[in-house]
Coordinates of C-alpha atoms in Angstrom, one line a residue:
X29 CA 72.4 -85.3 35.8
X30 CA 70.8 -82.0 36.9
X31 CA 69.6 -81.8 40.2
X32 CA 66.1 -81.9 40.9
X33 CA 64.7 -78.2 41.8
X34 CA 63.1 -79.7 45.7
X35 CA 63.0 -82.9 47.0
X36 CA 59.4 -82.0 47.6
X37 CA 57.6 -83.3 44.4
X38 CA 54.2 -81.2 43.7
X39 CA 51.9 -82.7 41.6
X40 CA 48.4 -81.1 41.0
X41 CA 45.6 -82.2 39.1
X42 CA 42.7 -80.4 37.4
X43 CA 40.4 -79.7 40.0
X44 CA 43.2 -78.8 42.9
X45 CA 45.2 -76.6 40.7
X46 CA 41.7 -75.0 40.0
X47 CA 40.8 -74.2 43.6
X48 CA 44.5 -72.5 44.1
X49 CA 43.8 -71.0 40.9
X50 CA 40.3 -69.8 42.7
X51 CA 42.1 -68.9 46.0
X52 CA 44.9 -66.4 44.0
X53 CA 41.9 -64.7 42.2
X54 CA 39.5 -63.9 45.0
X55 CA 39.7 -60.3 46.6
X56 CA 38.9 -61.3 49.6
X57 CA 41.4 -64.3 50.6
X58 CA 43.7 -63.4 53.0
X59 CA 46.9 -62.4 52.2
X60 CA 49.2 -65.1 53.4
X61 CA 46.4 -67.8 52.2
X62 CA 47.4 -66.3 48.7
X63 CA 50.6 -66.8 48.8
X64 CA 51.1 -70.3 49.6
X65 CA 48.7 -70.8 47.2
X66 CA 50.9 -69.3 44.4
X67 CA 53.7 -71.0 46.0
X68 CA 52.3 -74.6 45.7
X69 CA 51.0 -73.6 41.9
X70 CA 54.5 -72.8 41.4
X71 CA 56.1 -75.8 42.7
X72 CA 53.9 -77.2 40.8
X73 CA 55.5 -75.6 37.9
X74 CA 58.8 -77.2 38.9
X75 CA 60.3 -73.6 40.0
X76 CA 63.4 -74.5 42.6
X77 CA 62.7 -72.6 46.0
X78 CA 65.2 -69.9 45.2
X79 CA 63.3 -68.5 42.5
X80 CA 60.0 -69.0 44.0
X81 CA 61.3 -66.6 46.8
X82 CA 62.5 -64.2 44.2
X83 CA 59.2 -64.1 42.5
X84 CA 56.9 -63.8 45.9
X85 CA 59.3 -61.2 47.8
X86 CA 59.6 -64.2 50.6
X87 CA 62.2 -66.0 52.5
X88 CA 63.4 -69.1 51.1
X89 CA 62.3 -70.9 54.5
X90 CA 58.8 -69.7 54.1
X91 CA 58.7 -71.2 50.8
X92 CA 60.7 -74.8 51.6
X93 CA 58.1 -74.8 54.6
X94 CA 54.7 -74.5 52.7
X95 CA 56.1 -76.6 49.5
X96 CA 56.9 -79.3 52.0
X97 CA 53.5 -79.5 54.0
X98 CA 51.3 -78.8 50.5
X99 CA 53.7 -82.0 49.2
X100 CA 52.6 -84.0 52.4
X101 CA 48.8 -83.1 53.7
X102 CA 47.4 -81.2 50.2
X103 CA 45.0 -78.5 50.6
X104 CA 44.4 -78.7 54.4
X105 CA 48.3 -78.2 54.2
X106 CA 48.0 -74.9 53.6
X107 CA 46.0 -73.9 56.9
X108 CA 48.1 -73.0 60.4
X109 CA 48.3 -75.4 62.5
X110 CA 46.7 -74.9 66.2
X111 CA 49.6 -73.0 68.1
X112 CA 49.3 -72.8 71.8
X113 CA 48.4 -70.7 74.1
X114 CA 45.9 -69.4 76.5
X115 CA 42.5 -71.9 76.2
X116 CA 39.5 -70.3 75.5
X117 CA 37.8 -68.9 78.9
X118 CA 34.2 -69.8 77.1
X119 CA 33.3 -73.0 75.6
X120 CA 30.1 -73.4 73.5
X121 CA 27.6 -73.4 76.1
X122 CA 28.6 -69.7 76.7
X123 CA 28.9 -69.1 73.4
X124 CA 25.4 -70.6 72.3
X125 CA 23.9 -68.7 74.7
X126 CA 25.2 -65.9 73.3
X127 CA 24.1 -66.8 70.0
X128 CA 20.7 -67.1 71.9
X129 CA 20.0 -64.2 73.4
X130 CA 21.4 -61.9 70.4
X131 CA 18.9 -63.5 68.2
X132 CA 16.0 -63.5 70.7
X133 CA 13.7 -60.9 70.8
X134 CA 14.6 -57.6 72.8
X135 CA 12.8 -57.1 76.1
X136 CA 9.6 -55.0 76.2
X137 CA 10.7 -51.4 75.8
X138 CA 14.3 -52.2 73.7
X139 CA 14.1 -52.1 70.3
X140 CA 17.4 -53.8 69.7
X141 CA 20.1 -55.8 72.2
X142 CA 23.5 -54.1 73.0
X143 CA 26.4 -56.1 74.6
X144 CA 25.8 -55.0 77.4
X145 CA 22.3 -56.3 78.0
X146 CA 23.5 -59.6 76.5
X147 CA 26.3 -59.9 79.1
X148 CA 23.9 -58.6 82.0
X149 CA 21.4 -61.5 80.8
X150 CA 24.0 -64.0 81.3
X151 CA 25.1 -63.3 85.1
X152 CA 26.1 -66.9 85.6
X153 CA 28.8 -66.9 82.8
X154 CA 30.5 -64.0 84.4
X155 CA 31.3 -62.3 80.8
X156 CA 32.4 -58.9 80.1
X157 CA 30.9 -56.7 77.6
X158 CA 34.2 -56.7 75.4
X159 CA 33.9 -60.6 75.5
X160 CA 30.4 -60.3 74.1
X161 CA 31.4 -58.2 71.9
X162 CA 34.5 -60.1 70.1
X163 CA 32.5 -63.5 70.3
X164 CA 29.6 -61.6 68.1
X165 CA 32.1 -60.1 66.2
X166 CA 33.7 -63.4 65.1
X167 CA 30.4 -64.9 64.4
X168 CA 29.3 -61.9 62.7
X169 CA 26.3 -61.5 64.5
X170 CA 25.4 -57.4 64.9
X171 CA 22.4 -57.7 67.0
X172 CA 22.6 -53.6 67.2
X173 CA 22.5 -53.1 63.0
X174 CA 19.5 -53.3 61.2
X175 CA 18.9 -53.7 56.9
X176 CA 16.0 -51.7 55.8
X177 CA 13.5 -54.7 53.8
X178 CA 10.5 -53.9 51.9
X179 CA 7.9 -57.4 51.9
X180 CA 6.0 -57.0 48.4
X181 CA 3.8 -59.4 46.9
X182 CA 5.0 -60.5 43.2
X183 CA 1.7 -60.6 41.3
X184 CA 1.5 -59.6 37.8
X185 CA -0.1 -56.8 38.3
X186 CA 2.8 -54.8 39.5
X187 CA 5.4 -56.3 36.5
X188 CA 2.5 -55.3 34.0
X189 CA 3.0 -51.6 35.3
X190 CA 6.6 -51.7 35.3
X191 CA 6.9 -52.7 31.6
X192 CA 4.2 -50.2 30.8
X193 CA 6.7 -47.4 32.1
X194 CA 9.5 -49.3 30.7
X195 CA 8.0 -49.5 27.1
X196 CA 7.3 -45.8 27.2
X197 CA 10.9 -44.8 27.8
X198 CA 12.3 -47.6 25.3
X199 CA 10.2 -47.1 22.7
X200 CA 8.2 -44.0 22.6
X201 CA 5.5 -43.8 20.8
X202 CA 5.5 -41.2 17.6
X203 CA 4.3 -38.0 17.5
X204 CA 4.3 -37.8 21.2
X205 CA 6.4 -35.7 24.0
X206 CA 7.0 -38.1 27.1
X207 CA 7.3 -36.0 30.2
X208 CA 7.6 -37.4 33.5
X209 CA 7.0 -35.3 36.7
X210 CA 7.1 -35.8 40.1
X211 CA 7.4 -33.3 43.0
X212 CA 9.9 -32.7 46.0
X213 CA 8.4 -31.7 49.0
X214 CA 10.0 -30.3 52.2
X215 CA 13.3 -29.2 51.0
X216 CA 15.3 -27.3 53.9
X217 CA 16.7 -23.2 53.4
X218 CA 19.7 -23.7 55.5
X219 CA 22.5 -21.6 56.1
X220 CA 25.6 -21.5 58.1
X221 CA 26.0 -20.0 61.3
X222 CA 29.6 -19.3 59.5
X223 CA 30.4 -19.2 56.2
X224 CA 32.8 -21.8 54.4
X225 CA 36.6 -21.8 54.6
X226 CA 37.6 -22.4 50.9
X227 CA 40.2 -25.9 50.1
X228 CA 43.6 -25.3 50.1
X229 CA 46.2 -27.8 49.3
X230 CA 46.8 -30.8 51.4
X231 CA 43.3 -29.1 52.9
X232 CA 39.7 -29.8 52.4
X233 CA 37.4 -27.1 52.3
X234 CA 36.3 -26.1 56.2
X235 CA 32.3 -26.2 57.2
X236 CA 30.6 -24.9 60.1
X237 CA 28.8 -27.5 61.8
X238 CA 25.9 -25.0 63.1
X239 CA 23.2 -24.2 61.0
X240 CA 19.8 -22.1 60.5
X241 CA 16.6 -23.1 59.7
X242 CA 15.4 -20.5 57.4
X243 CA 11.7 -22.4 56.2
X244 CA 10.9 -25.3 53.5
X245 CA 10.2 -25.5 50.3
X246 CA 8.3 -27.9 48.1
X247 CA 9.0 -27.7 44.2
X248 CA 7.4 -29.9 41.1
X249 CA 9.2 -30.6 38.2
X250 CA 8.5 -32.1 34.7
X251 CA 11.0 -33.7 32.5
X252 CA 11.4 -33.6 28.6
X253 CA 12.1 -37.4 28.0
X254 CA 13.7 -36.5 24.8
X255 CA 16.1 -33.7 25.5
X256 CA 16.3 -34.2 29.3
X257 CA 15.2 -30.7 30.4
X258 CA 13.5 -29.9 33.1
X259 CA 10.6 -27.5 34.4
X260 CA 10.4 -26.3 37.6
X261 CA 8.0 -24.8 39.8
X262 CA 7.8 -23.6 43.7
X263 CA 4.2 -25.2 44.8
X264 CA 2.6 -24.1 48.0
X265 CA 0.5 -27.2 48.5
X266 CA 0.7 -30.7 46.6
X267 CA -2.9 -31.5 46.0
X268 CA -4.9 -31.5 42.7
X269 CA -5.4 -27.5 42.5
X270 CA -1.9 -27.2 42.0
X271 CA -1.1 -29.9 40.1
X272 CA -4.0 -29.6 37.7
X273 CA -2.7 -25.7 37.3
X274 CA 0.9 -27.4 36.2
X275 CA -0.7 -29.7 34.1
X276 CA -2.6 -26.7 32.4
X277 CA 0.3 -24.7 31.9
X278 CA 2.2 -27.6 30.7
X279 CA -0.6 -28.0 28.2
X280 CA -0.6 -24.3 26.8
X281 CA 3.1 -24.2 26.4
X282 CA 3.3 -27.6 24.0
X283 CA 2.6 -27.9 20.6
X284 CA -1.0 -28.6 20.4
X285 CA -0.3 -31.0 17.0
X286 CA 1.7 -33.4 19.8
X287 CA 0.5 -35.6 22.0
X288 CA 1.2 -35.6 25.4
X289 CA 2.2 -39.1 27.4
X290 CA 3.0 -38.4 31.1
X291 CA 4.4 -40.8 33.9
X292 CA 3.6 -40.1 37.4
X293 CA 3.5 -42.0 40.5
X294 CA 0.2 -42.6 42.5
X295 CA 0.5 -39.9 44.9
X296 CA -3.0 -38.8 46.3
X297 CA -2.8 -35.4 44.1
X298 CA -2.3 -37.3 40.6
X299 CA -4.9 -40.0 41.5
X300 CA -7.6 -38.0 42.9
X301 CA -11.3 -37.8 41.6
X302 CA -10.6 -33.7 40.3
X303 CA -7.3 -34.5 38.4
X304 CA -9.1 -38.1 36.6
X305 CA -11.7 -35.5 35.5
X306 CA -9.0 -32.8 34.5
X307 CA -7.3 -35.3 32.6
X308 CA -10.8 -36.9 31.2
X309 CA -11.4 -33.1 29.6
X310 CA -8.2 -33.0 28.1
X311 CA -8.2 -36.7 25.9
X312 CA -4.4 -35.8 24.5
X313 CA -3.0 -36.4 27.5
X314 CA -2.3 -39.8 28.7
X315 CA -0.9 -41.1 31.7
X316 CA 1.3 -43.9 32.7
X317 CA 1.6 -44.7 36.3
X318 CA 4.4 -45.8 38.0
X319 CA 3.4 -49.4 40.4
X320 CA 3.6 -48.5 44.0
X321 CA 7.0 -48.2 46.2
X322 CA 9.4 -47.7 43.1
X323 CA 10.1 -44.4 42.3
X324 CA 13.4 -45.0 40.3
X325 CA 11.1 -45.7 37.6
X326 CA 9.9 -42.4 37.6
X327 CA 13.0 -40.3 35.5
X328 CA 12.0 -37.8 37.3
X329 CA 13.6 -38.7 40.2
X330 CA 16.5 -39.4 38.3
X331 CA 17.0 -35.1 38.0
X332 CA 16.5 -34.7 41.8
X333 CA 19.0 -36.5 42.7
X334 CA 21.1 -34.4 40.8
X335 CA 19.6 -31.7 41.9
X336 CA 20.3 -32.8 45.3
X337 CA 23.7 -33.9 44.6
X338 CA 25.1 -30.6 42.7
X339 CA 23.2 -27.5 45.0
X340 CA 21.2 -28.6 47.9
X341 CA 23.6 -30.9 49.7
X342 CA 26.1 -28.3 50.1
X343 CA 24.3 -24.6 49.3
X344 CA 23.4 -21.8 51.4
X345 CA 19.7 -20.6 51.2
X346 CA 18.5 -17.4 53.5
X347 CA 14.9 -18.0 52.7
X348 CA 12.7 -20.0 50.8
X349 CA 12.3 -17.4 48.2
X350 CA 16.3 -18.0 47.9
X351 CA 16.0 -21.5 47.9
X352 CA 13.5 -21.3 44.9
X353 CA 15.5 -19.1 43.2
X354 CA 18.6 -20.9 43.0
X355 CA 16.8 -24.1 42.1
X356 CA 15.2 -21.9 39.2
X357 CA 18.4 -20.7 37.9
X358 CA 20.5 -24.3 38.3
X359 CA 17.5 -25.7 35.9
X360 CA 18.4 -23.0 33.6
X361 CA 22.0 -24.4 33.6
X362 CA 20.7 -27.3 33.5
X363 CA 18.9 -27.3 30.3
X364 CA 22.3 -25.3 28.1
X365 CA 23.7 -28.6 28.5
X366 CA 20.9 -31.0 28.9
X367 CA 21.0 -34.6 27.5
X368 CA 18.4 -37.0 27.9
X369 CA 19.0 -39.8 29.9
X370 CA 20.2 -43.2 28.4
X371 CA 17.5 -45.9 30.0
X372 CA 18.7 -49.7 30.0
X373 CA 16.1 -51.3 32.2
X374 CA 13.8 -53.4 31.2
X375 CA 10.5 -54.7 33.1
X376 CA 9.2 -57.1 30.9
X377 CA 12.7 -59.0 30.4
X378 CA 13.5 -59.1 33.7
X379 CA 10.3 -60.7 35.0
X380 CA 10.5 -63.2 32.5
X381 CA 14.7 -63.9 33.6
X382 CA 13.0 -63.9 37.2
X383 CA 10.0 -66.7 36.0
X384 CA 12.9 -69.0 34.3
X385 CA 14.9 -68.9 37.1
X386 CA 12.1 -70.1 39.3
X387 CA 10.8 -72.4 36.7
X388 CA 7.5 -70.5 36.3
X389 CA 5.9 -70.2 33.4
X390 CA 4.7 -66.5 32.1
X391 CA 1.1 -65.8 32.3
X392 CA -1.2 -67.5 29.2
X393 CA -2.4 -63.4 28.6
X394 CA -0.2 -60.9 29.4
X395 CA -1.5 -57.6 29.9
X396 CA -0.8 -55.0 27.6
X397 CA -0.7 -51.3 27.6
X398 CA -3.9 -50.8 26.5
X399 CA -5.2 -52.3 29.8
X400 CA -2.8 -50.8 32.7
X401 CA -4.7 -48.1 34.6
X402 CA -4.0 -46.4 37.6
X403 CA -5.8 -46.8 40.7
X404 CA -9.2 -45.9 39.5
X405 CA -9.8 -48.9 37.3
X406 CA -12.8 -46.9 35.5
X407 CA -10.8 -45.5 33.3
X408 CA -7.9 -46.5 31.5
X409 CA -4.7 -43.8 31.5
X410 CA -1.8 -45.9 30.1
X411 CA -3.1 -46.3 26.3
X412 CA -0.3 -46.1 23.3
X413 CA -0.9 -44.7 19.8

């Protein structure tokens, strides 16, 4: 009779083998958690200890130990026991008050806590800084870190906008060019005190840390929703003046038997009283505005951040006239190779995923893009043909 691979017997069923199933699959388990997981799934599998060693790179010990306390105790078997040592110098009270005072508002003056104020608030624990510190830490409580949040009411409004830009870059409507345009204001000419030492292997290129401020520059650009090139111009000011000239220009230099369908943002220069009366004049131009706060949905935005990314992070600029230069001639390059840009997201869709997972119901008349205007509700900018 063949002997039996361990006197300790493990039997799973469904919903424990699952949760060590769980355990080996998550990223972020801890190592050793892991592996007497695997252990136990193959005991389970009647593997003799031996093998089981083989397989996990382990001792044989380590495995007889953690097959023989899963076999007794289960899951909580697979936890370290409480091993002794020094007892905690800090029992709750201390550490609720630290909890408290973290999570309290700052004094008048402080805009956020640091260990050290929270130990020098608590004189009659006698705690050290590095004590506050490691109790936070294992609570993971930051007190000193801060998430940017922006609070925006969800009314329909703001949905209805959304899948108005949406729609336009999904499905745009015939015999019209879709151009979205936006502009980047304040963009630094900066040069090195010193210039660059080039990579070398096993090296990373070398960068001064000094710079000069050599001016700013602010540019607009439009881009071809279709082909994904761009247009770029150095502006002076961003008020209607200049952007009504861009418009003009942008006007002259299209085919006058297209339509033109652009999608802004509500900055003060495309909303204001002279550009609704510019754009009132000229009745082949529509507009599409963006809702307030998100400007991902404005494509434009989508080529300044690679604009950013490919020659502003890292260029050298001597003058603003530079500056404008170079951002001319990486458009150029630009546009050899340009490809529009594939566009997933949809408004519409997501709001209604977002109503059915609340259990709302979508509203009995939804607005369509006949009705969206921008923020002069006089006139409406967002019509489709």
């Amino acid at each position: 009779m063949a002997r039996a691979a361990s006197r300790d017997i493990v039997v799973l069923g469904p919903r424990r083998k699952a949760r060590l199933e769980a355990i080996v699959r998550r990223s972020s388990a801890p190592q050793a958690l892991v592996r007497r997981a695997r252990i136990a799934l193959l005991a389970h599998q009647r593997w003799p200890n031996a093998q089981i060693a083989a397989e996990l790179g382990c001792t044989v010990n380590t495995v007889r130990t953690w097959r023989h306390r899963f076999a007794r105790r289960g899951m909580p078997g697979l936890q370290d026991r409480p091993r002794s040592g020094r007892p905690e110098g800090y029992g709750p009270d201390v550490r609720l008050a630290i909890v408290a005072t973290a999570t309290s508002a700052p004094p008048a003056g402080c805009p956020a806590r640091t260990h050290a104020m929270i130990a020098g608030q608590l004189p009659a624990a006698g705690i050290s800084v590095s004590q506050v510190g490691r109790i936070l830490a294992g609570l993971d409580l930051a007190p000193h870190r801060v998430r940017g949040w922006l609070n925006r009411r969800d009314d329909d409004q703001f949905w209805a906008q959304a899948a108005a830009v949406c729609d336009i870059y999904l499905r745009p409507p015939p015999g019209t060019v879709v151009i979205c345009i936006d502009e980047k204001t304040g963009i630094q000419a900066k040069s090195r005190k010193h210039p660059e030492r080039p990579p070398r292997p096993g090296r990373l290129a070398r960068r001064e840390f000094e710079y000069v401020r050599n001016g700013t520059l602010s540019v607009i650009a439009a881009l071809h929703l279709a082909t994904g090139q761009v247009i770029t111009e150095p502006i002076e000011h961003n008020d209607s003046v200049t952007f009504t000239g861009f418009l003009h220009r942008l006007d002259q230099c299209t085919d006058p038997r297209l339509n033109i369908h652009l999608v802004i943002d509500n900055g003060p220069s495309h909303t204001s009283a002279a550009t609704r009366a510019w754009l009132a004049a000229h009745p082949r131009i529509t507009v599409t505005y963006t809702p307030k706060h998100p400007s991902w949905l404005d494509m434009a935005e989508l080529w300044f951040s690679v604009l950013t990314r490919r020659l502003l992070r890292r260029g050298e600029f001597t003058s603003p006239a530079d500056l404008a230069g170079k951002i001319t001639d990486f458009a150029i390059r630009h546009n050899r190779t340009a490809r529009p840009f594939t566009w997933t997201y949809d408004a519409g869709a997501d709001h209604a995923r977002y109503l059915a997972r609340h259990g709302q119901q979508p509203p009995h008349r939804r607005m369509n893009t006949h009705e969206i205007s921008g923020p002069n509700p006089s006139r409406t900018y967002a019509g489709l043909h």
